[in-house]
Amino acid sequence: MSEIRYDLIHDDYTLIAPERLHRPDCSKPHNVPMETPKTCPFCEGHEAMTPPEIFALRQNEPNTPGWKTRVVPNLYKAVQIEAPWRSEEVGIFEKWEGFGAHEVIVDTPRHLLRMDAWSEEEFFNWFYTMRVRLNDLKNDLRLVYFSLFKNHGHYGAATQPHPHTQLIALPVVPKRELQMLHHAYDFYRMHGHSLFESLLAQERRSGERIVVENDTFIALCPYASAFAFEVAIFSKEPRPALSDLDDMHLMELGKVLRNVMEALYDQLDDFDFNITINTPPMQKNSVTEDFFDDIPKMWRFGLRIIPRLFRLGGFELGSGMKINPVAPEEAASLLRGSLKENR
Ligand SMILES: [Zn+2]
């Protein structure tokens, strides 16, 4: 039987509908030509195929082989740092001239097509590099909102198979993000603690949606998961952003994510996905001033793995509400069984 579930974090609803799982899906991606290590711009030795690097984990000359991660401007950027930082009114509309930062993080020199093949060191280096970029970009007071995301595979909207991540920094906070933050702030003011504290306490009491946890992080299938086999990883301590995690935390986070990815690959085989890393606004301005000083108390670092098993249809696009054919309790139970230690 299906259920409409309220999503405490997104202040939204999800329709959990297991029946939908049995629909035939005849759509297969067209044969997209795949870059091979020979032609791949992100492989080691091909540094000249990208714009000059902004940052790299390396001990040698920039733009040469010998790196562990590499950050370059996105060649097809959605926004750019050189654009004027001002909004313009067009009648009743308002627009920004595409100001912002759009960077590509090459996660590893290895042309790995599956994330369960990453080493612990590769997970650590990846998080470390994203933290470096966040800490650098937050010095630009014009940039308020940061989106870190990973597209993998055709349905994950990836155009390059080599493991990479994108960072988009904007002078505005998207409405959905702002709603989520105001919602978290209202909850915090009403209850005197963050909604994440209540949510994690309840999840730990029931345990049925928890996939794996360690001292600092917990991975679970959210109660109102919008996607089948969606997994969220939260910081157990009140740390709001990736930039608030130290090296030890990054190691622990990498271990939990590695466990989750191994279990997801065991369940779903080679699957397409997105990973999003939640970062609260970094600057206090007229839009964020209400809650900005309370972010450390009301917000938690979180990362979401969203398997892209089914495509979105008209209902999802029209209503903004997702239909998820796999109950999160079922997904969590299957993933627990697929953890390496339980296999
Ligand atoms: Zn490559």
PDB file of C-alpha atoms in Angstrom, residues 17 47 50 69-70 207 224 229:
ATOM      1  CA  ALA A  17       4.349   3.542  -3.731  1.00  0.00           C
ATOM      2  CA  GLU A  47      46.367  17.894 -18.114  1.00  0.00           C
ATOM      3  CA  THR A  50      41.605  21.087 -19.408  1.00  0.00           C
ATOM      4  CA  THR A  69      42.963  15.273  -7.133  1.00  0.00           C
ATOM      5  CA  ARG A  70      42.731  18.220  -9.482  1.00  0.00           C
ATOM      6  CA  GLY A 207      16.795   1.433  13.717  1.00  0.00           C
ATOM      7  CA  ALA A 224      10.306  10.205   3.235  1.00  0.00           C
ATOM      8  CA  PHE A 229      17.433   3.364  -2.379  1.00  0.00           C
TER       9      PHE A 229
END
